[in-house]
mmCIF file of C-alpha atoms in Angstrom:
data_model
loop_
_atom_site.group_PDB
_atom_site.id
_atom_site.type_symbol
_atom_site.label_atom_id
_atom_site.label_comp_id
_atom_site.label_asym_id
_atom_site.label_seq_id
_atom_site.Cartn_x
_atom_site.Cartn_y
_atom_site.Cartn_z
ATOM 1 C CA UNK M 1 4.524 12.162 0.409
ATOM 2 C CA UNK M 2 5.141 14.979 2.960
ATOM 3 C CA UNK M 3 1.452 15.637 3.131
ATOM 4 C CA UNK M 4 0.875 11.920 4.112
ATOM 5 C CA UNK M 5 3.516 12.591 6.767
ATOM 6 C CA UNK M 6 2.077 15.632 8.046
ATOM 7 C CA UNK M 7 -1.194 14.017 8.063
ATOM 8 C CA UNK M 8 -0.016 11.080 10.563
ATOM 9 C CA UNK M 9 2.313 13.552 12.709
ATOM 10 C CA UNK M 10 -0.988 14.701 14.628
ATOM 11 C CA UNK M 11 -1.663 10.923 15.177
ATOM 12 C CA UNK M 12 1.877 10.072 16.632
ATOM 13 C CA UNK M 13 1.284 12.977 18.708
ATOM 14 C CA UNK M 14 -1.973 12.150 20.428
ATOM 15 C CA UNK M 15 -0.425 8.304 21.069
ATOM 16 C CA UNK M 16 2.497 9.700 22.606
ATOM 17 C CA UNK M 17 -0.231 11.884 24.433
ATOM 18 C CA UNK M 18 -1.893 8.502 25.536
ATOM 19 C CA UNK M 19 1.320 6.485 26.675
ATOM 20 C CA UNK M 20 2.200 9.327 28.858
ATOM 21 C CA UNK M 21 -1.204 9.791 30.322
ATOM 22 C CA UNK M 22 -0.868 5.785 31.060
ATOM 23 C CA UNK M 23 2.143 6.010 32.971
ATOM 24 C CA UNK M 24 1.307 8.942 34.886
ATOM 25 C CA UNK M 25 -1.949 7.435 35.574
ATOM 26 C CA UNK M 26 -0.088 4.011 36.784
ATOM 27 C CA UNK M 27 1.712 5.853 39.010
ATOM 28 C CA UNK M 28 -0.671 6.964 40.740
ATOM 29 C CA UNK M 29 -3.109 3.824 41.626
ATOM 30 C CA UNK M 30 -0.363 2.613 43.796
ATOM 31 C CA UNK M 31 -0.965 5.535 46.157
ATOM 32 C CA UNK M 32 0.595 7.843 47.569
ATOM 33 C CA UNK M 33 4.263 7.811 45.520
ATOM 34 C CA UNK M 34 5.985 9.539 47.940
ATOM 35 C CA UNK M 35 6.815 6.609 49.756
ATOM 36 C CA UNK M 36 8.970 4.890 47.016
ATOM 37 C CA UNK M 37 11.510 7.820 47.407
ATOM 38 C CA UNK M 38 11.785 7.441 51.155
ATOM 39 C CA UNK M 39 13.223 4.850 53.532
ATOM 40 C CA UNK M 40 10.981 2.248 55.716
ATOM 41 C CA UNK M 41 12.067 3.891 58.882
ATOM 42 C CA UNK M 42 11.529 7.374 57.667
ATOM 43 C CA UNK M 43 10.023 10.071 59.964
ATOM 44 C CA UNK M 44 6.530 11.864 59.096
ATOM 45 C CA UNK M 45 8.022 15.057 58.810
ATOM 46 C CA UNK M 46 10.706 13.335 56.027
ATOM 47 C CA UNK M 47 7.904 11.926 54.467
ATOM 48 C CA UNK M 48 6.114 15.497 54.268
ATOM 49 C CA UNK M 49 9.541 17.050 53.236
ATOM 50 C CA UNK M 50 9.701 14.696 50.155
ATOM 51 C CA UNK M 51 6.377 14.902 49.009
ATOM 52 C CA UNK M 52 6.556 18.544 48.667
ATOM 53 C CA UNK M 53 10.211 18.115 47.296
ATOM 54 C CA UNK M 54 8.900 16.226 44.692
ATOM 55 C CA UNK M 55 6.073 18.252 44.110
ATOM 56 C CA UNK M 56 3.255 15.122 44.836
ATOM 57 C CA UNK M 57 1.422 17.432 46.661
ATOM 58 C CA UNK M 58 0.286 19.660 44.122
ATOM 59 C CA UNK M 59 -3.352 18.842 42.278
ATOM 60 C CA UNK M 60 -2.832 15.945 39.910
ATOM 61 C CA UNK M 61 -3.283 17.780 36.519
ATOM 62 C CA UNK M 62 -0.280 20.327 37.809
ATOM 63 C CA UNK M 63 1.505 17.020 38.801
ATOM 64 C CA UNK M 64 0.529 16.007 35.172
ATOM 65 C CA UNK M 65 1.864 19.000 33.593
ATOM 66 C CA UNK M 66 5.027 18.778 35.396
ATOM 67 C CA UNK M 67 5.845 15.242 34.317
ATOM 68 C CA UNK M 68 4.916 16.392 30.684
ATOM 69 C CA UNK M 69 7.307 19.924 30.898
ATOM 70 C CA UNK M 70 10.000 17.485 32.511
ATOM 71 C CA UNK M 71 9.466 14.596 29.836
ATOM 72 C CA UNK M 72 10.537 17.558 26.907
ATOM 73 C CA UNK M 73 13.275 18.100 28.869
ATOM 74 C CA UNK M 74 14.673 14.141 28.851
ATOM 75 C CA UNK M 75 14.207 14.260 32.737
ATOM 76 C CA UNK M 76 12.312 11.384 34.121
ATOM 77 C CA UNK M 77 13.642 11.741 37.089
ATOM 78 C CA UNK M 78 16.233 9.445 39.389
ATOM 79 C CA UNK M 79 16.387 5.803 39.605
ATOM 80 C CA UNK M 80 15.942 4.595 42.735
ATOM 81 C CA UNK M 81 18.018 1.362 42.523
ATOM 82 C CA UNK M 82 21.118 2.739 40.071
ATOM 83 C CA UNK M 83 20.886 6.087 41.861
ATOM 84 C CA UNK M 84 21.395 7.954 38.816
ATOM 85 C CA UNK M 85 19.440 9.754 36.223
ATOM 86 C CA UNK M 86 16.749 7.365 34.841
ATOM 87 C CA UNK M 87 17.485 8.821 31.188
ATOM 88 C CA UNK M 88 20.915 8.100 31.656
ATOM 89 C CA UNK M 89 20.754 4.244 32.596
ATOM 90 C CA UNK M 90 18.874 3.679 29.488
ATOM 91 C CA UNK M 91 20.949 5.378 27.180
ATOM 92 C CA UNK M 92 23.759 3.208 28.603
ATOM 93 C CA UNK M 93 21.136 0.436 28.055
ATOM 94 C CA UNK M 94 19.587 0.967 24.441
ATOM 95 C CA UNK M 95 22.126 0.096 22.381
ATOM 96 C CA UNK M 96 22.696 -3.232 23.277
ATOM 97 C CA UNK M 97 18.793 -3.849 22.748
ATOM 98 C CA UNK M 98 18.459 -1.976 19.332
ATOM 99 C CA UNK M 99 21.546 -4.408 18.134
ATOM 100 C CA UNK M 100 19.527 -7.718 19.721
ATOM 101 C CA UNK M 101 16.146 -6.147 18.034
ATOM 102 C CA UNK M 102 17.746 -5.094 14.949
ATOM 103 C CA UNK M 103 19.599 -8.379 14.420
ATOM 104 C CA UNK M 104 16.558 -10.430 15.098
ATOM 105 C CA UNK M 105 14.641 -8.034 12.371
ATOM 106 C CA UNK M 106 17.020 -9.178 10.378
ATOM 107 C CA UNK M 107 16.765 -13.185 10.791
ATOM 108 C CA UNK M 108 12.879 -12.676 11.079
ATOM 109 C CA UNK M 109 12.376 -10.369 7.447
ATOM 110 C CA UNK M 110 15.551 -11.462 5.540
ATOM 111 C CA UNK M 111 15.195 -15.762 6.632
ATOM 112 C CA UNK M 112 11.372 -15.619 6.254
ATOM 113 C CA UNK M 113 11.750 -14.403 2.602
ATOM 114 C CA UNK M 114 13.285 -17.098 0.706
ATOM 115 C CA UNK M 115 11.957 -19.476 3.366
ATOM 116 C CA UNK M 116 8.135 -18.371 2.249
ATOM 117 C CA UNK M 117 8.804 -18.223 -1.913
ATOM 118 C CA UNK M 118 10.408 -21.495 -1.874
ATOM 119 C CA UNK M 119 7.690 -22.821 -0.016
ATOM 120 C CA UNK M 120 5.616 -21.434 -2.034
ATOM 121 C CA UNK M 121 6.677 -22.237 -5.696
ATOM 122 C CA UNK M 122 6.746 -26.168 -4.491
ATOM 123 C CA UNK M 123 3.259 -25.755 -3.168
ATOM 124 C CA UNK M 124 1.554 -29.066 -2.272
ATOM 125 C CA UNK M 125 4.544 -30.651 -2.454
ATOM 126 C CA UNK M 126 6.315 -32.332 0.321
ATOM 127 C CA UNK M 127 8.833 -29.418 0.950
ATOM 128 C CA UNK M 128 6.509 -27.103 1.476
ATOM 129 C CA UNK M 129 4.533 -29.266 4.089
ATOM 130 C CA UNK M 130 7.656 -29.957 5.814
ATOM 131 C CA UNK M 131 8.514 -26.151 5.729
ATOM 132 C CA UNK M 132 5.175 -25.038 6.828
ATOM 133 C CA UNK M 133 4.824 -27.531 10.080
ATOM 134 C CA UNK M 134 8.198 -26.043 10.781
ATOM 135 C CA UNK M 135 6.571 -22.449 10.729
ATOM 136 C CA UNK M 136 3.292 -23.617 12.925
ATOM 137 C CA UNK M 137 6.608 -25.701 14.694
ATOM 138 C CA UNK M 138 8.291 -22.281 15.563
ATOM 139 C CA UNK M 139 5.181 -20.371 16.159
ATOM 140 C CA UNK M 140 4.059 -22.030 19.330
ATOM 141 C CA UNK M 141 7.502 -22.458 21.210
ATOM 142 C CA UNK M 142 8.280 -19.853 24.083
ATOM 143 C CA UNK M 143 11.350 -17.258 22.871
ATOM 144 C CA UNK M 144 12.608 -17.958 27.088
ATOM 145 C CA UNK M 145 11.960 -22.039 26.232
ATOM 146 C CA UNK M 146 13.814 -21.979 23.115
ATOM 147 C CA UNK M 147 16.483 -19.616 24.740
ATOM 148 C CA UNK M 148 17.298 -22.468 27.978
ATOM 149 C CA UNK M 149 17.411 -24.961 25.011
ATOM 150 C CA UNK M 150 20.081 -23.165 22.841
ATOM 151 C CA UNK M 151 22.193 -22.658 25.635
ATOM 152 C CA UNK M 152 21.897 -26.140 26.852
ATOM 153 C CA UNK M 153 22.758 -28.257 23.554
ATOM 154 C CA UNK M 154 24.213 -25.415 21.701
ATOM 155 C CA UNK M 155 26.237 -23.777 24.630
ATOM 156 C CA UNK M 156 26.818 -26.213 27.135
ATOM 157 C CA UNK M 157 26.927 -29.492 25.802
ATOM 158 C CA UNK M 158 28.924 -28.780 22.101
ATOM 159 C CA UNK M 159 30.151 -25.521 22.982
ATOM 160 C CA UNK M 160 29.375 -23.914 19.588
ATOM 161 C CA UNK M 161 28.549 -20.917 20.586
ATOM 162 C CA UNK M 162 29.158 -18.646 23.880
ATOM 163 C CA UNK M 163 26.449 -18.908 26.780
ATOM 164 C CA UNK M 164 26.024 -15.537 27.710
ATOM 165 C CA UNK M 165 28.336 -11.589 27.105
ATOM 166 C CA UNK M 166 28.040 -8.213 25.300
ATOM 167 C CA UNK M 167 30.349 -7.307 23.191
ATOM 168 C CA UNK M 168 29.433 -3.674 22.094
ATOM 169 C CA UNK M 169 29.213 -2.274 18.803
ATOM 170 C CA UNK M 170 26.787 0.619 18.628
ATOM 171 C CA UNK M 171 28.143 2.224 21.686
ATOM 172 C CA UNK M 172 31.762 2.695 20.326
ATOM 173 C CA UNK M 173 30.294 4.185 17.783
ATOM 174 C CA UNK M 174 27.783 6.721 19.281
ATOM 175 C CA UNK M 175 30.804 8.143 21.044
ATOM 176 C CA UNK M 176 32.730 8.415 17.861
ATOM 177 C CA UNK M 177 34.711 5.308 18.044
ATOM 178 C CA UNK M 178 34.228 3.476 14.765
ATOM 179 C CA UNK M 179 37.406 2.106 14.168
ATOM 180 C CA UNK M 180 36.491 0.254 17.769
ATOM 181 C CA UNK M 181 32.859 -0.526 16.672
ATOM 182 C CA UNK M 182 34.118 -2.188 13.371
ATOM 183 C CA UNK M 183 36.297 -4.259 15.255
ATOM 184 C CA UNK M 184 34.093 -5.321 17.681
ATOM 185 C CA UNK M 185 31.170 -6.228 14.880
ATOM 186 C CA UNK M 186 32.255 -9.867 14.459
ATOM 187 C CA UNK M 187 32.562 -10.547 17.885
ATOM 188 C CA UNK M 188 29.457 -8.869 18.359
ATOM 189 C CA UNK M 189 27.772 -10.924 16.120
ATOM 190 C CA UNK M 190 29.043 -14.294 17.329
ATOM 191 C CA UNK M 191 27.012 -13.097 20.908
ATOM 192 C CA UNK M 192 24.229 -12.438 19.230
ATOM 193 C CA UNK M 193 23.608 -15.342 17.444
ATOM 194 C CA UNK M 194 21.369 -17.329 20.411
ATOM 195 C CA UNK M 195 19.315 -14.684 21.991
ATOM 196 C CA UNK M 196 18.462 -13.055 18.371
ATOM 197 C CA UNK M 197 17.500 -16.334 17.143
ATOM 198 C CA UNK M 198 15.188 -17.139 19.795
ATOM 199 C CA UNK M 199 13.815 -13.552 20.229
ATOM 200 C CA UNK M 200 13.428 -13.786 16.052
ATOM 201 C CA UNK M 201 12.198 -18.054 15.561
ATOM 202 C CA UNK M 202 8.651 -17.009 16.408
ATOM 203 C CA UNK M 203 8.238 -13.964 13.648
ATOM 204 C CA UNK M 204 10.662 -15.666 11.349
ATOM 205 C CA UNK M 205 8.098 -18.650 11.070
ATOM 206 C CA UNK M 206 5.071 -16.519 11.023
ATOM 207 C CA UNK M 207 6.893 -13.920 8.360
ATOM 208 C CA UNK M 208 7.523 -17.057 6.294
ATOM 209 C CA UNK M 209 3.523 -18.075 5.973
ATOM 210 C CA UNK M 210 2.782 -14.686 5.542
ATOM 211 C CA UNK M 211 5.188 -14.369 2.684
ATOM 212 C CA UNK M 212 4.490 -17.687 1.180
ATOM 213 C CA UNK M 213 0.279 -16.898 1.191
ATOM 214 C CA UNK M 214 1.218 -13.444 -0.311
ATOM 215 C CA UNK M 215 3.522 -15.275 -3.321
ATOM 216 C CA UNK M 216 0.657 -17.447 -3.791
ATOM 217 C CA UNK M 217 -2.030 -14.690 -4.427
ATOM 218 C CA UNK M 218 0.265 -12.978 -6.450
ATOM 219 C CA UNK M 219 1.532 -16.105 -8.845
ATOM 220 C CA UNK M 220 -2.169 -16.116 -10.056
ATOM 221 C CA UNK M 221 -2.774 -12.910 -10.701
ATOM 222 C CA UNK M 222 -3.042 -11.869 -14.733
ATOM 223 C CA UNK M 223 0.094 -9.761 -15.105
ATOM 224 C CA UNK M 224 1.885 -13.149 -14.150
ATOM 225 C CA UNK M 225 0.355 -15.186 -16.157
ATOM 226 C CA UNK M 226 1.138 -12.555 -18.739
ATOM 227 C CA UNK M 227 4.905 -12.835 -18.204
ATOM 228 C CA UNK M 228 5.414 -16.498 -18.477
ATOM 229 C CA UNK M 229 3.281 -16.409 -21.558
ATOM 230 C CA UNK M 230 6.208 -13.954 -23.061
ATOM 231 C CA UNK M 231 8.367 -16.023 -22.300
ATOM 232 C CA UNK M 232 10.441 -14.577 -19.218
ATOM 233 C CA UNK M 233 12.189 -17.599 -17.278
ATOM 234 C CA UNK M 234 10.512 -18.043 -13.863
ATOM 235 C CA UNK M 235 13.306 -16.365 -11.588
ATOM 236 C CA UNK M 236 12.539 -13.294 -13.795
ATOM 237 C CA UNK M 237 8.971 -13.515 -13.249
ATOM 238 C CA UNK M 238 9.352 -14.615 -9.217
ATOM 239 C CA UNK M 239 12.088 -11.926 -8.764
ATOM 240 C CA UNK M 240 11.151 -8.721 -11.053
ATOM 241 C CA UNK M 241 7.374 -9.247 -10.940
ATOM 242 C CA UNK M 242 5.937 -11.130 -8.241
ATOM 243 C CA UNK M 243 8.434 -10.199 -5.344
ATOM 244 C CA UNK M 244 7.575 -6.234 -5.254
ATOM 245 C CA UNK M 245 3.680 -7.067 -4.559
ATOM 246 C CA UNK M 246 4.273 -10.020 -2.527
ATOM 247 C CA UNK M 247 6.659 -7.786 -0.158
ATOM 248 C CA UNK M 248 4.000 -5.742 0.641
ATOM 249 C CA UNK M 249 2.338 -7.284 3.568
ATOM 250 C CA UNK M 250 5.679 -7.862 5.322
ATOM 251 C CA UNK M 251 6.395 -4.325 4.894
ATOM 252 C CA UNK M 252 3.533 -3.462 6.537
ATOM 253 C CA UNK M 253 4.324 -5.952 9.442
ATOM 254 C CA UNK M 254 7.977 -4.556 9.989
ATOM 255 C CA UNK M 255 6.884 -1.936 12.436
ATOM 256 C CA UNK M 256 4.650 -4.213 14.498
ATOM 257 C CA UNK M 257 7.559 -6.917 14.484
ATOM 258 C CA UNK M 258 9.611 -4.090 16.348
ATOM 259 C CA UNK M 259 7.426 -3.762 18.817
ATOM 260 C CA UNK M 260 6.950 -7.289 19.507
ATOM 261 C CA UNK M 261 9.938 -7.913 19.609
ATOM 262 C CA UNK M 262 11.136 -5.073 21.917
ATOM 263 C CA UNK M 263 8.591 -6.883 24.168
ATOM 264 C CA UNK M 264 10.152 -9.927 24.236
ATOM 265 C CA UNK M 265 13.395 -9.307 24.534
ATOM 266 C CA UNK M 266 12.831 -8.310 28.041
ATOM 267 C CA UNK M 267 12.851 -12.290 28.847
ATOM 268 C CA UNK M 268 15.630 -13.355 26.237
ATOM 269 C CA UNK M 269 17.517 -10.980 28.027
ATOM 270 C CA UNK M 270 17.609 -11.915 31.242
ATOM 271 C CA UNK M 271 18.096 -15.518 30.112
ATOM 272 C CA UNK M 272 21.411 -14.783 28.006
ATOM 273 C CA UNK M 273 22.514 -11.805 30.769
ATOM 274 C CA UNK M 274 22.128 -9.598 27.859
ATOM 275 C CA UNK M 275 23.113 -6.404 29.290
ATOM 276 C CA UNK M 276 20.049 -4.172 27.311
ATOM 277 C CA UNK M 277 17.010 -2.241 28.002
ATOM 278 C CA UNK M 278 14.697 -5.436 28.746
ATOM 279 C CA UNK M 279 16.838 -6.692 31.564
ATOM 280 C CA UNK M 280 16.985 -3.498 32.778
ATOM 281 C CA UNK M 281 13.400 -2.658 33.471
ATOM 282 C CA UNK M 282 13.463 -6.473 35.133
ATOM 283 C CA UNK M 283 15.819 -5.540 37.677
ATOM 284 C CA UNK M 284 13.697 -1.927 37.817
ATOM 285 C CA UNK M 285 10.565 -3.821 38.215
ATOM 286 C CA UNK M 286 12.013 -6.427 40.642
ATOM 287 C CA UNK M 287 13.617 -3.640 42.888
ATOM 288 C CA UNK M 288 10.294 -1.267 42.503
ATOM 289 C CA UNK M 289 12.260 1.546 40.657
ATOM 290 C CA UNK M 290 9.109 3.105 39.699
ATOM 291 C CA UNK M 291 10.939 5.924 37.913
ATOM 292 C CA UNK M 292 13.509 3.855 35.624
ATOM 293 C CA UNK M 293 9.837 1.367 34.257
ATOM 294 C CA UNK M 294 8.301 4.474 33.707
ATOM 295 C CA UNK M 295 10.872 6.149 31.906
ATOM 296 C CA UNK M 296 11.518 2.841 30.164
ATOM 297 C CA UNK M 297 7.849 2.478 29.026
ATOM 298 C CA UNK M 298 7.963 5.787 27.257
ATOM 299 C CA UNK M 299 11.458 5.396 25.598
ATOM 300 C CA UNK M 300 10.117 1.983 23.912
ATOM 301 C CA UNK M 301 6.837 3.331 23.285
ATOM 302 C CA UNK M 302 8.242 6.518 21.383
ATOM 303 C CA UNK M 303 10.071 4.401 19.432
ATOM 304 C CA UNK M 304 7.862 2.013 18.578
ATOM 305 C CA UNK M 305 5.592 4.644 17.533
ATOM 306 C CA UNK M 306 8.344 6.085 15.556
ATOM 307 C CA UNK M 307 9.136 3.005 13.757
ATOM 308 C CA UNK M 308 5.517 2.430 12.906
ATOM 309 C CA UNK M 309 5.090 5.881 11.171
ATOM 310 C CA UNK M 310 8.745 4.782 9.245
ATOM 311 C CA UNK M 311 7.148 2.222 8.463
ATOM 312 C CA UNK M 312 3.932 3.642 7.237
ATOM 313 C CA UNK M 313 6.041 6.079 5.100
ATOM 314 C CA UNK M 314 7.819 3.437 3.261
ATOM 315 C CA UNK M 315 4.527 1.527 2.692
ATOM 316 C CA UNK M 316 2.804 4.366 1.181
ATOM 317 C CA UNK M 317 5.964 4.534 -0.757
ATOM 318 C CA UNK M 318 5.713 1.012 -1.925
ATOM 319 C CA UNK M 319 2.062 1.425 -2.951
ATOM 320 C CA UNK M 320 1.190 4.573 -4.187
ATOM 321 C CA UNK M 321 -2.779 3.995 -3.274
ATOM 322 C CA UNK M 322 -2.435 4.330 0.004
ATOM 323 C CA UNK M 323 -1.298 8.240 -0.509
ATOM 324 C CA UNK M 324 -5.021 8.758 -0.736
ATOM 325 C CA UNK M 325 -6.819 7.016 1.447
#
């Protein structure tokens, strides 16, 4: 296992290589950068003064080196619509997107499950027709679309569940607080319940085909076939034999799912007023704080990248072949 690991760390590497190169590199088609860290009416000798303040009048592969040196350091610099470190807005951001991301993980991996076996140990019947043009149902509605819609019928109109609000949980407890956090998790959970569900509805239907094609391939397979001839009552064979192959592929799809889904919270966030990451880089975006998306890119990046070689690990874990390839 650790030489697996130490075989992929020189890939993480060279993609964290990439995204950086990417954002440097988007930086600079816009022109001349100095000019986002000045005001309209500025003077040409301010403009000159910042430009060599900030160092963008150096070659581009020092600039380049300088945004790497500063990017070990944490320092990516000020935002230029919180007017304060760009590192430390999305610190004060993060959590409240890893608990919307981590929650909808949850809905996605943990609903799609028994959704996909049961669907797929009635197959052809007419529950698992019903189930599956529920999936294709879920899989071409809009996570913003579905968002308006909760709100409206769920929110508005039976007032079921609360519009929009944060209550915090991992916060509290990154500052030592967990006697707060713990009391705040219900809450917390009761807030979550719309945007996670429509930043989740679109993986947990496609998580739910993918597990029920998977349970399918694996019902037919010999060792199955073996274990009902012995006897063993079909939860036994489902549950002890079947489910450790069949989980397989949506192991393997965990680490994209957090990607994706960092990706689209950015919407469900602004929709709910969710106050996390995503709606963060839309007011950085919207307000041209060039150093908060940039910094924002290569936080997410980092960790999706991080996720995926997690995710790798406990693959490789799962299936013991992959070690050598």
């Amino acid at each position: 296992m650790l030489t697996y690991i130490l075989r992929r760390l020189p890939q993480t590497i060279l993609v964290i290589f990439g995204v950086t190169l990417i954002t440097f590199i988007a930086l600079q088609i816009g022109g001349d950068p100095t000019y986002l860290f000045v005001s309209e009416r500025a003077s040409a000798e301010e403009i000159i003064a910042t430009r060599i303040k900030l160092g963008f009048d150096k070659p581009l592969h020092v600039q380049y080196l300088n945004y790497l040196l500063n990017l070990i350091k944490l320092d990516f610099g000020d935002s230029l619509y919180f007017r304060q470190s760009a590192m430390t807005v999305i610190l004060e951001a993060l959590p409240a997107t890893i608990e919307l991301t981590l929650f909808s993980m949850c809905i996605a991996v943990f609903g799609a499950i028994p959704f996909g076996i049961f669907a797929a140990i009635n197959r052809g019947k007419w529950i698992d027709g019903t189930l599956m043009a529920i999936a294709m149902l879920g899989q071409s509605i809009p996570s913003f679309w579905l968002g308006i819609m909760s709100i409206l019928y769920l929110s508005l109109n039976i007032s079921w569940l609360p519009i929009s609000g944060h209550v915090p949980f991992l916060m509290p407890i990154l500052r030592g607080d967990f006697l707060e956090g713990i009391k705040n998790f219900p809450t917390t959970c009761l807030y979550l319940i719309l945007p996670s569900f429509a930043v989740a509805f679109y993986s947990l239907s496609r998580n739910a085909r993918l597990v029920r094609s998977s349970m399918l391939e694996v019902l037919s397979q010999d060792y199955v076939r073996t274990a009902r001839a012995k006897g063993l009552s079909e939860y036994s064979v489902i549950m002890k034999h079947a489910m450790r192959n069949a989980w397989l592929p949506v192991v393997t799809i965990i680490g994209l799912e957090f990607g994706f889904m960092l990706s689209g919270v950015v919407v469900v966030e602004v929709v709910f007023a969710w106050p996390g990451l995503g709606r963060t880089v839309f007011d950085a975006i919207a307000n041209r704080d060039i150093p908060l998306v940039q910094a924002s890119v290569v936080v997410i990046a980092i960790l999706v990248i991080l996720i995926n070689l997690i995710t790798d690990i406990i693959y490789a874990k799962l299936d013991p072949r992959i070690r050598l390839s």
